[in-house]
Amino acid sequence: MKHAAKSLSYRDPNTELRALYMDLLRNQSHFDEFHHLLALYHPSEVNEIGEETDRAREVRCRLNDRIREWLAMDVEGLTCCQVLQWRAIVVEDRFGTNRPSVRKSVF
Amino acid sequence: MFDVDSVYRDFCDDLPEAVRQTARTLAFRLEIAPEGVAWSRAFPYEFTLAAPRLVADGIRFLPSEAVRAALLAHILAVVEATALTRLASGRISMTPELCKVLGYVRMARDGVWVAVEASMPEACFDFAFDRFEQALAIERYILEGLQPADFALYDRLSVAKQSVMLPASSMIVLQAGWPPDKRQSLRQLLTAVACGLQVFEDVVDWEDNHVRQGAWPFVLYTALASEAEAYGTRATGSERARVLDSGVLAVLLQRAHQHFAKARRLAGSLGLCCLERWTSAQAVALRDLCQAESEYAGYAVRATALRVWAEEVLT
């Protein structure tokens, strides 16, 4: 019964992403490792329909394992698209495009 | 009212054809923004390029041409100051095309000088740029490790670097007939906002700046580290760890908060309601950010890196 309840438990992806976001805000070492693993995940190793090379899948699995350890939660983990989205913003920030063009507030 | 892009576009359209395209793509050539992004979207805050218009919005019966002229002069002053900063840091190199465009920028800026008395240095761009370039030169020495610095020098240089933000708005309030004490309050307000933004940028960009041309938090942490050593604590580890352990980023964010708190009070006293509301919001945001930085060293840099993602995914 417990096992069934666990397998049917509702996962709120937004809650998991928010938990990851807060953890990265508060922990420099987690943020550094997150940045490093994102940088290892090359966009050229993922096609338009989300099929990854073995190497890319290994990097993503390692990333998701670390996220579960940091959050001490059995989270769903990041999909290929989510990893690429994080990478584009956090790793590939050439002109400061991680900031909106015009901000209303410093924060 | 006039907008930054249309005013700048008109300036470019009046230039000789040989330099027009360089002028139109200047934000890209100065590595301020990706290609195709207009000046109004090149800086994070509207205040940077539109300050005179924000000031004018709170004043009645101003001739619209005077506001437009002041806005153009201000935009060109900020563009030139940005170019000088980029050149001084080695981020970009001077080219013949850039040199020609900057020459036209300077000429056009001087050309919109309205009839102000020569004894009014507050509206004098030459005076402002002298102060700005002196501050830039001293800052170069400091960031390259050739000269020590403390918080007092940092504050003085920050104020001097914002000099070019003042003349155009000073022109507007001179036109509006403001008395000297009120004009002085406006200069203090604009300086406080510009310094607050500068300090904030010095914090959130410090790691990139440290790699390129030097970073103020790295210069200033030693001042705090010396105090800590006197009390028996010691920061160890990498340069970044030393900066984070010192708490200098939180100290700087507290200063940014104080700048905006001062700006809010001044905007309120001058009846500039929009600026008062905006500076109030920044003061609160910086207070919260300072608190987070105190608890989780490096928070401000990480939050900046994750900001766009959070806005797109979590809101």
CSV table of C-alpha atoms in Angstrom, one decimal:
chain,number,residue,atom,x,y,z
A,1,MET,CA,0.0,0.0,0.0
A,2,LYS,CA,2.8,2.4,0.9
A,3,HIS,CA,4.7,1.4,-2.2
A,4,ALA,CA,1.6,2.0,-4.4
A,5,ALA,CA,1.0,5.4,-2.6
A,6,LYS,CA,4.6,6.4,-3.3
A,7,SER,CA,4.4,5.4,-7.0
A,8,LEU,CA,1.1,7.3,-7.4
A,9,SER,CA,2.4,10.4,-5.5
A,10,TYR,CA,1.9,13.6,-7.4
A,11,ARG,CA,5.1,15.3,-8.5
A,12,ASP,CA,4.9,19.0,-9.0
A,13,PRO,CA,7.7,19.7,-11.5
A,14,ASN,CA,7.5,23.4,-10.6
A,15,THR,CA,8.1,22.6,-7.0
A,16,GLU,CA,11.1,20.5,-7.8
A,17,LEU,CA,12.6,23.1,-10.1
A,18,ARG,CA,12.0,25.8,-7.5
A,19,ALA,CA,13.7,23.6,-4.9
A,20,LEU,CA,16.7,23.2,-7.2
A,21,TYR,CA,16.8,26.9,-7.9
A,22,MET,CA,16.8,27.8,-4.2
A,23,ASP,CA,19.5,25.2,-3.5
A,24,LEU,CA,21.7,26.7,-6.2
A,25,LEU,CA,21.1,30.2,-4.9
A,26,ARG,CA,22.3,29.1,-1.4
A,27,ASN,CA,25.2,26.8,-2.2
A,28,GLN,CA,28.3,28.0,-4.1
A,29,SER,CA,29.7,24.5,-4.4
A,30,HIS,CA,26.4,23.1,-5.8
A,31,PHE,CA,26.2,26.0,-8.3
A,32,ASP,CA,29.8,25.4,-9.4
A,33,GLU,CA,29.3,21.7,-10.0
A,34,PHE,CA,25.9,22.4,-11.7
A,35,HIS,CA,27.7,24.9,-14.0
A,36,HIS,CA,30.5,22.4,-14.7
A,37,LEU,CA,28.1,19.5,-15.6
A,38,LEU,CA,25.9,21.8,-17.8
A,39,ALA,CA,29.1,22.8,-19.7
A,40,LEU,CA,29.8,19.1,-20.3
A,41,TYR,CA,26.4,18.6,-22.0
A,42,HIS,CA,27.0,19.7,-25.6
A,43,PRO,CA,24.0,20.8,-27.7
A,44,SER,CA,25.5,19.0,-30.7
A,45,GLU,CA,25.0,15.7,-28.9
A,46,VAL,CA,21.2,16.1,-28.7
A,47,ASN,CA,19.0,16.1,-31.8
A,48,GLU,CA,15.7,18.0,-32.4
A,49,ILE,CA,13.6,15.2,-31.0
A,50,GLY,CA,15.6,14.9,-27.8
A,51,GLU,CA,17.7,11.8,-28.7
A,52,GLU,CA,21.1,12.0,-26.9
A,53,THR,CA,24.4,10.4,-27.5
A,54,ASP,CA,25.5,7.9,-24.8
A,55,ARG,CA,27.9,10.5,-23.5
A,56,ALA,CA,25.3,13.2,-23.2
A,57,ARG,CA,22.9,10.8,-21.4
A,58,GLU,CA,25.6,9.9,-19.0
A,59,VAL,CA,26.3,13.6,-18.2
A,60,ARG,CA,22.6,14.2,-17.7
A,61,CYS,CA,22.2,11.2,-15.5
A,62,ARG,CA,25.1,12.3,-13.4
A,63,LEU,CA,23.6,15.8,-13.1
A,64,ASN,CA,20.3,14.4,-12.0
A,65,ASP,CA,21.9,12.1,-9.5
A,66,ARG,CA,23.7,15.1,-7.9
A,67,ILE,CA,20.5,17.1,-7.9
A,68,ARG,CA,18.8,14.3,-5.9
A,69,GLU,CA,21.6,14.2,-3.4
A,70,TRP,CA,21.6,18.0,-3.0
A,71,LEU,CA,17.9,18.2,-2.5
A,72,ALA,CA,17.6,14.9,-0.6
A,73,MET,CA,14.5,14.2,-2.6
A,74,ASP,CA,13.6,11.7,-5.2
A,75,VAL,CA,13.0,14.2,-7.9
A,76,GLU,CA,12.1,13.5,-11.5
A,77,GLY,CA,15.3,15.0,-12.8
A,78,LEU,CA,15.9,17.4,-15.8
A,79,THR,CA,14.9,16.4,-19.3
A,80,CYS,CA,17.2,17.0,-22.3
A,81,CYS,CA,15.3,20.2,-23.1
A,82,GLN,CA,15.6,21.5,-19.6
A,83,VAL,CA,19.3,20.8,-19.4
A,84,LEU,CA,19.8,22.7,-22.7
A,85,GLN,CA,17.7,25.6,-21.4
A,86,TRP,CA,19.7,25.8,-18.2
A,87,ARG,CA,23.0,25.6,-20.3
A,88,ALA,CA,22.0,28.3,-22.7
A,89,ILE,CA,21.3,30.7,-19.8
A,90,VAL,CA,23.8,29.8,-17.2
A,91,VAL,CA,26.8,28.7,-19.3
A,92,GLU,CA,26.5,30.5,-22.7
A,93,ASP,CA,26.0,34.0,-21.5
A,94,ARG,CA,28.0,36.1,-24.0
A,95,PHE,CA,26.4,39.6,-23.8
A,96,GLY,CA,24.8,39.3,-20.4
A,97,THR,CA,21.7,37.9,-21.9
A,98,ASN,CA,21.0,36.3,-18.6
A,99,ARG,CA,19.5,39.6,-17.8
A,100,PRO,CA,16.3,41.0,-19.4
A,101,SER,CA,16.9,43.8,-21.8
A,102,VAL,CA,15.4,46.4,-19.6
A,103,ARG,CA,14.8,45.8,-15.9
A,104,LYS,CA,12.3,47.5,-13.7
A,105,SER,CA,14.3,46.5,-10.6
A,106,VAL,CA,17.9,45.6,-9.7
A,107,PHE,CA,16.3,42.4,-8.2
B,1,MET,CA,7.7,62.7,-25.0
B,2,PHE,CA,10.8,61.6,-26.9
B,3,ASP,CA,12.3,58.2,-26.7
B,4,VAL,CA,15.9,57.2,-26.7
B,5,ASP,CA,15.8,55.2,-29.9
B,6,SER,CA,14.1,57.8,-32.1
B,7,VAL,CA,16.5,60.6,-30.8
B,8,TYR,CA,19.5,58.5,-31.5
B,9,ARG,CA,18.2,57.4,-34.9
B,10,ASP,CA,17.7,61.0,-35.9
B,11,PHE,CA,21.3,61.7,-34.9
B,12,CYS,CA,22.6,58.8,-37.0
B,13,ASP,CA,20.5,59.9,-40.0
B,14,ASP,CA,22.2,63.3,-40.0
B,15,LEU,CA,25.7,61.8,-40.1
B,16,PRO,CA,27.7,61.4,-43.3
B,17,GLU,CA,27.0,58.1,-45.1
B,18,ALA,CA,30.5,56.8,-44.5
B,19,VAL,CA,30.0,56.6,-40.7
B,20,ARG,CA,26.3,56.1,-40.5
B,21,GLN,CA,26.3,52.3,-40.3
B,22,THR,CA,29.0,52.3,-37.6
B,23,ALA,CA,27.0,54.8,-35.6
B,24,ARG,CA,23.8,52.7,-36.0
B,25,THR,CA,25.6,49.6,-34.8
B,26,LEU,CA,27.6,51.2,-32.0
B,27,ALA,CA,26.0,49.3,-29.1
B,28,PHE,CA,27.2,46.1,-30.8
B,29,ARG,CA,30.6,47.4,-31.7
B,30,LEU,CA,31.2,48.5,-28.1
B,31,GLU,CA,30.1,45.0,-27.0
B,32,ILE,CA,27.2,46.4,-25.0
B,33,ALA,CA,24.5,44.4,-26.7
B,34,PRO,CA,24.0,41.8,-29.4
B,35,GLU,CA,23.7,42.9,-33.0
B,36,GLY,CA,20.3,44.5,-33.8
B,37,VAL,CA,19.5,45.5,-30.2
B,38,ALA,CA,18.7,49.2,-29.9
B,39,TRP,CA,20.3,51.5,-27.3
B,40,SER,CA,17.0,51.6,-25.3
B,41,ARG,CA,17.5,47.9,-24.7
B,42,ALA,CA,21.3,47.9,-24.4
B,43,PHE,CA,21.5,48.9,-20.8
B,44,PRO,CA,19.7,47.1,-18.0
B,45,TYR,CA,18.0,50.2,-16.6
B,46,GLU,CA,16.0,52.9,-18.4
B,47,PHE,CA,17.7,55.5,-16.1
B,48,THR,CA,21.1,55.2,-17.7
B,49,LEU,CA,20.1,56.7,-21.0
B,50,ALA,CA,16.8,58.4,-20.2
B,51,ALA,CA,17.7,60.2,-17.0
B,52,PRO,CA,17.0,63.7,-18.4
B,53,ARG,CA,13.6,62.6,-19.6
B,54,LEU,CA,12.7,61.0,-16.3
B,55,VAL,CA,13.7,64.3,-14.6
B,56,ALA,CA,11.7,66.3,-17.1
B,57,ASP,CA,8.6,64.1,-16.6
B,58,GLY,CA,8.3,65.6,-13.1
B,59,ILE,CA,8.5,69.3,-14.3
B,60,ARG,CA,5.8,71.3,-15.9
B,61,PHE,CA,6.0,73.8,-18.7
B,62,LEU,CA,9.3,72.8,-20.1
B,63,PRO,CA,9.9,73.5,-23.8
B,64,SER,CA,9.9,70.2,-25.5
B,65,GLU,CA,12.8,71.0,-27.7
B,66,ALA,CA,14.9,71.7,-24.7
B,67,VAL,CA,14.1,68.3,-23.3
B,68,ARG,CA,14.9,66.6,-26.6
B,69,ALA,CA,18.2,68.5,-26.9
B,70,ALA,CA,19.2,67.5,-23.4
B,71,LEU,CA,18.2,63.9,-24.0
B,72,LEU,CA,20.3,63.8,-27.1
B,73,ALA,CA,23.3,65.3,-25.3
B,74,HIS,CA,22.9,62.9,-22.5
B,75,ILE,CA,22.7,59.8,-24.7
B,76,LEU,CA,25.8,60.9,-26.6
B,77,ALA,CA,27.6,61.5,-23.4
B,78,VAL,CA,26.8,58.1,-22.1
B,79,VAL,CA,27.7,56.5,-25.4
B,80,GLU,CA,31.1,58.3,-25.4
B,81,ALA,CA,31.8,57.4,-21.7
B,82,THR,CA,30.9,53.8,-22.4
B,83,ALA,CA,33.3,53.7,-25.4
B,84,LEU,CA,36.1,55.3,-23.3
B,85,THR,CA,35.5,52.7,-20.5
B,86,ARG,CA,35.6,49.8,-23.0
B,87,LEU,CA,38.8,51.2,-24.6
B,88,ALA,CA,40.5,51.8,-21.2
B,89,SER,CA,39.8,48.2,-20.1
B,90,GLY,CA,41.1,46.8,-23.4
B,91,ARG,CA,37.7,45.2,-24.0
B,92,ILE,CA,37.7,46.8,-27.5
B,93,SER,CA,40.3,48.5,-29.7
B,94,MET,CA,40.2,51.8,-31.3
B,95,THR,CA,39.6,51.7,-35.0
B,96,PRO,CA,39.5,54.5,-37.6
B,97,GLU,CA,35.7,54.1,-38.0
B,98,LEU,CA,35.1,54.2,-34.3
B,99,CYS,CA,37.4,57.2,-33.9
B,100,LYS,CA,35.4,59.1,-36.5
B,101,VAL,CA,32.1,58.2,-35.0
B,102,LEU,CA,33.2,59.2,-31.6
B,103,GLY,CA,34.3,62.5,-33.1
B,104,TYR,CA,30.8,63.1,-34.5
B,105,VAL,CA,29.3,62.0,-31.2
B,106,ARG,CA,31.4,64.7,-29.3
B,107,MET,CA,30.6,67.4,-31.9
B,108,ALA,CA,26.9,66.7,-31.8
B,109,ARG,CA,26.8,66.6,-28.0
B,110,ASP,CA,28.6,70.0,-27.8
B,111,GLY,CA,26.3,71.3,-30.6
B,112,VAL,CA,23.1,70.9,-28.5
B,113,TRP,CA,24.5,73.0,-25.7
B,114,VAL,CA,21.7,75.3,-24.8
B,115,ALA,CA,22.2,78.9,-23.7
B,116,VAL,CA,23.7,78.4,-20.3
B,117,GLU,CA,26.1,80.7,-18.5
B,118,ALA,CA,29.8,79.7,-18.8
B,119,SER,CA,30.0,79.9,-15.1
B,120,MET,CA,27.8,76.9,-14.7
B,121,PRO,CA,30.2,74.0,-14.5
B,122,GLU,CA,27.3,71.8,-13.5
B,123,ALA,CA,26.0,71.8,-17.1
B,124,CYS,CA,29.5,71.6,-18.6
B,125,PHE,CA,30.3,68.3,-20.4
B,126,ASP,CA,34.0,69.1,-20.7
B,127,PHE,CA,34.3,69.5,-17.0
B,128,ALA,CA,32.4,66.3,-16.4
B,129,PHE,CA,34.5,64.3,-18.9
B,130,ASP,CA,37.7,65.6,-17.3
B,131,ARG,CA,36.6,64.2,-13.9
B,132,PHE,CA,35.4,61.0,-15.5
B,133,GLU,CA,38.6,60.3,-17.4
B,134,GLN,CA,40.8,61.1,-14.4
B,135,ALA,CA,38.7,58.7,-12.3
B,136,LEU,CA,39.0,56.0,-15.0
B,137,ALA,CA,42.8,56.4,-15.2
B,138,ILE,CA,43.1,56.0,-11.4
B,139,GLU,CA,40.8,53.1,-11.4
B,140,ARG,CA,42.9,51.4,-14.0
B,141,TYR,CA,46.0,51.6,-11.8
B,142,ILE,CA,44.1,50.2,-8.9
B,143,LEU,CA,42.4,47.3,-10.7
B,144,GLU,CA,45.8,46.3,-12.2
B,145,GLY,CA,47.2,46.2,-8.7
B,146,LEU,CA,49.5,49.2,-9.2
B,147,GLN,CA,47.9,51.3,-6.4
B,148,PRO,CA,46.1,50.3,-3.2
B,149,ALA,CA,42.6,51.5,-2.5
B,150,ASP,CA,40.2,51.6,0.4
B,151,PHE,CA,36.4,52.1,0.6
B,152,ALA,CA,36.9,55.9,0.8
B,153,LEU,CA,38.8,56.0,-2.5
B,154,TYR,CA,36.3,53.7,-4.0
B,155,ASP,CA,33.5,56.0,-3.1
B,156,ARG,CA,35.3,59.1,-4.4
B,157,LEU,CA,36.0,57.4,-7.7
B,158,SER,CA,32.5,56.1,-8.0
B,159,VAL,CA,31.1,59.6,-7.7
B,160,ALA,CA,33.7,61.0,-10.2
B,161,LYS,CA,32.9,58.3,-12.7
B,162,GLN,CA,29.2,59.3,-12.7
B,163,SER,CA,30.0,63.0,-13.6
B,164,VAL,CA,28.8,62.6,-17.2
B,165,MET,CA,25.3,61.7,-15.9
B,166,LEU,CA,24.7,65.2,-14.6
B,167,PRO,CA,25.1,68.0,-17.2
B,168,ALA,CA,22.1,67.2,-19.4
B,169,SER,CA,19.7,67.0,-16.5
B,170,SER,CA,21.3,70.1,-15.0
B,171,MET,CA,20.5,71.9,-18.3
B,172,ILE,CA,16.8,71.0,-17.9
B,173,VAL,CA,16.4,72.3,-14.4
B,174,LEU,CA,18.3,75.4,-15.3
B,175,GLN,CA,15.8,75.9,-18.1
B,176,ALA,CA,13.0,75.3,-15.5
B,177,GLY,CA,14.4,78.0,-13.3
B,178,TRP,CA,15.3,75.8,-10.3
B,179,PRO,CA,17.3,77.6,-7.6
B,180,PRO,CA,20.8,76.5,-6.8
B,181,ASP,CA,20.0,74.4,-3.7
B,182,LYS,CA,17.3,72.5,-5.6
B,183,ARG,CA,19.7,71.9,-8.5
B,184,GLN,CA,22.3,70.6,-6.0
B,185,SER,CA,19.8,68.2,-4.6
B,186,LEU,CA,19.1,66.9,-8.2
B,187,ARG,CA,22.8,66.4,-8.8
B,188,GLN,CA,23.0,64.4,-5.5
B,189,LEU,CA,20.0,62.4,-6.5
B,190,LEU,CA,21.4,61.5,-9.9
B,191,THR,CA,24.8,60.7,-8.4
B,192,ALA,CA,23.2,58.5,-5.8
B,193,VAL,CA,21.2,56.5,-8.4
B,194,ALA,CA,24.2,56.1,-10.7
B,195,CYS,CA,26.5,55.1,-7.8
B,196,GLY,CA,23.9,52.6,-6.5
B,197,LEU,CA,23.7,51.0,-9.9
B,198,GLN,CA,27.5,51.0,-10.3
B,199,VAL,CA,28.1,49.4,-7.0
B,200,PHE,CA,25.5,46.7,-7.7
B,201,GLU,CA,27.1,46.0,-11.1
B,202,ASP,CA,30.6,45.9,-9.4
B,203,VAL,CA,29.2,43.1,-7.2
B,204,VAL,CA,27.3,41.0,-9.6
B,205,ASP,CA,29.9,41.2,-12.4
B,206,TRP,CA,33.0,40.9,-10.1
B,207,GLU,CA,34.0,37.4,-11.2
B,208,ASP,CA,34.0,38.2,-14.9
B,209,ASN,CA,35.7,41.6,-14.3
B,210,HIS,CA,38.4,40.0,-12.2
B,211,VAL,CA,39.3,37.8,-15.1
B,212,ARG,CA,39.3,40.6,-17.6
B,213,GLN,CA,40.4,43.9,-16.2
B,214,GLY,CA,40.2,43.6,-12.4
B,215,ALA,CA,37.4,43.8,-9.9
B,216,TRP,CA,36.7,46.1,-7.0
B,217,PRO,CA,35.5,43.4,-4.6
B,218,PHE,CA,38.9,41.7,-5.0
B,219,VAL,CA,40.7,45.0,-4.3
B,220,LEU,CA,38.5,45.9,-1.3
B,221,TYR,CA,38.3,42.5,0.4
B,222,THR,CA,41.8,43.0,1.7
B,223,ALA,CA,40.6,46.0,3.7
B,224,LEU,CA,38.1,43.7,5.4
B,225,ALA,CA,40.5,40.8,5.6
B,226,SER,CA,43.0,43.0,7.5
B,227,GLU,CA,40.3,43.9,10.0
B,228,ALA,CA,39.4,40.2,10.4
B,229,GLU,CA,43.1,39.2,10.9
B,230,ALA,CA,43.3,41.7,13.7
B,231,TYR,CA,40.5,39.7,15.4
B,232,GLY,CA,42.1,36.4,14.8
B,233,THR,CA,40.1,35.1,11.8
B,234,ARG,CA,41.6,34.4,8.5
B,235,ALA,CA,40.3,33.7,5.0
B,236,THR,CA,42.0,30.9,3.2
B,237,GLY,CA,41.7,29.2,-0.2
B,238,SER,CA,41.3,30.5,-3.7
B,239,GLU,CA,40.9,34.1,-4.6
B,240,ARG,CA,37.1,33.7,-5.0
B,241,ALA,CA,36.8,31.9,-1.6
B,242,ARG,CA,38.8,34.8,0.0
B,243,VAL,CA,36.5,37.4,-1.5
B,244,LEU,CA,33.4,35.4,-0.5
B,245,ASP,CA,34.7,34.7,3.0
B,246,SER,CA,35.5,38.4,3.6
B,247,GLY,CA,31.8,39.5,3.3
B,248,VAL,CA,32.9,42.4,1.1
B,249,LEU,CA,30.0,41.7,-1.4
B,250,ALA,CA,27.4,42.2,1.4
B,251,VAL,CA,29.2,45.4,2.5
B,252,LEU,CA,29.1,46.7,-1.1
B,253,LEU,CA,25.4,45.8,-1.5
B,254,GLN,CA,24.7,47.6,1.7
B,255,ARG,CA,26.3,50.7,0.2
B,256,ALA,CA,24.2,50.3,-2.9
B,257,HIS,CA,21.1,50.1,-0.7
B,258,GLN,CA,22.2,53.3,1.1
B,259,HIS,CA,22.7,55.1,-2.2
B,260,PHE,CA,19.1,54.3,-3.3
B,261,ALA,CA,17.7,55.1,0.1
B,262,LYS,CA,19.3,58.5,-0.2
B,263,ALA,CA,18.1,58.9,-3.8
B,264,ARG,CA,14.5,58.1,-2.7
B,265,ARG,CA,14.6,60.8,-0.1
B,266,LEU,CA,15.9,63.4,-2.5
B,267,ALA,CA,13.4,62.4,-5.3
B,268,GLY,CA,10.6,62.8,-2.8
B,269,SER,CA,11.9,66.2,-1.7
B,270,LEU,CA,12.1,67.4,-5.3
B,271,GLY,CA,8.6,66.1,-6.2
B,272,LEU,CA,9.9,63.6,-8.8
B,273,CYS,CA,7.3,61.0,-8.0
B,274,CYS,CA,8.3,58.4,-10.7
B,275,LEU,CA,11.9,58.5,-9.6
B,276,GLU,CA,10.8,58.3,-6.0
B,277,ARG,CA,8.8,55.2,-6.5
B,278,TRP,CA,11.5,53.5,-8.6
B,279,THR,CA,14.4,54.3,-6.2
B,280,SER,CA,12.2,53.1,-3.3
B,281,ALA,CA,11.7,49.8,-5.0
B,282,GLN,CA,15.5,49.4,-5.7
B,283,ALA,CA,16.4,50.3,-2.1
B,284,VAL,CA,14.1,47.5,-0.8
B,285,ALA,CA,15.4,45.0,-3.4
B,286,LEU,CA,19.0,45.8,-2.5
B,287,ARG,CA,18.3,45.5,1.2
B,288,ASP,CA,16.9,42.0,0.7
B,289,LEU,CA,19.7,41.1,-1.6
B,290,CYS,CA,22.3,42.3,1.0
B,291,GLN,CA,20.6,40.2,3.6
B,292,ALA,CA,20.7,37.1,1.4
B,293,GLU,CA,24.4,37.8,0.5
B,294,SER,CA,25.2,38.0,4.2
B,295,GLU,CA,23.7,34.6,4.8
B,296,TYR,CA,24.8,32.9,1.7
B,297,ALA,CA,28.1,34.3,0.4
B,298,GLY,CA,28.1,34.7,-3.4
B,299,TYR,CA,24.2,34.8,-3.5
B,300,ALA,CA,24.1,38.0,-5.6
B,301,VAL,CA,26.3,36.5,-8.4
B,302,ARG,CA,24.4,33.3,-8.5
B,303,ALA,CA,21.0,35.0,-8.4
B,304,THR,CA,22.1,37.1,-11.4
B,305,ALA,CA,23.3,34.1,-13.3
B,306,LEU,CA,19.9,32.3,-12.7
B,307,ARG,CA,17.7,35.3,-13.0
B,308,VAL,CA,16.5,34.9,-16.6
B,309,TRP,CA,15.8,31.2,-16.1
B,310,ALA,CA,13.8,31.9,-12.9
B,311,GLU,CA,11.7,34.6,-14.7
B,312,GLU,CA,11.0,32.3,-17.6
B,313,VAL,CA,10.3,29.1,-15.8
B,314,LEU,CA,9.2,29.9,-12.3
B,315,THR,CA,6.9,32.8,-12.9
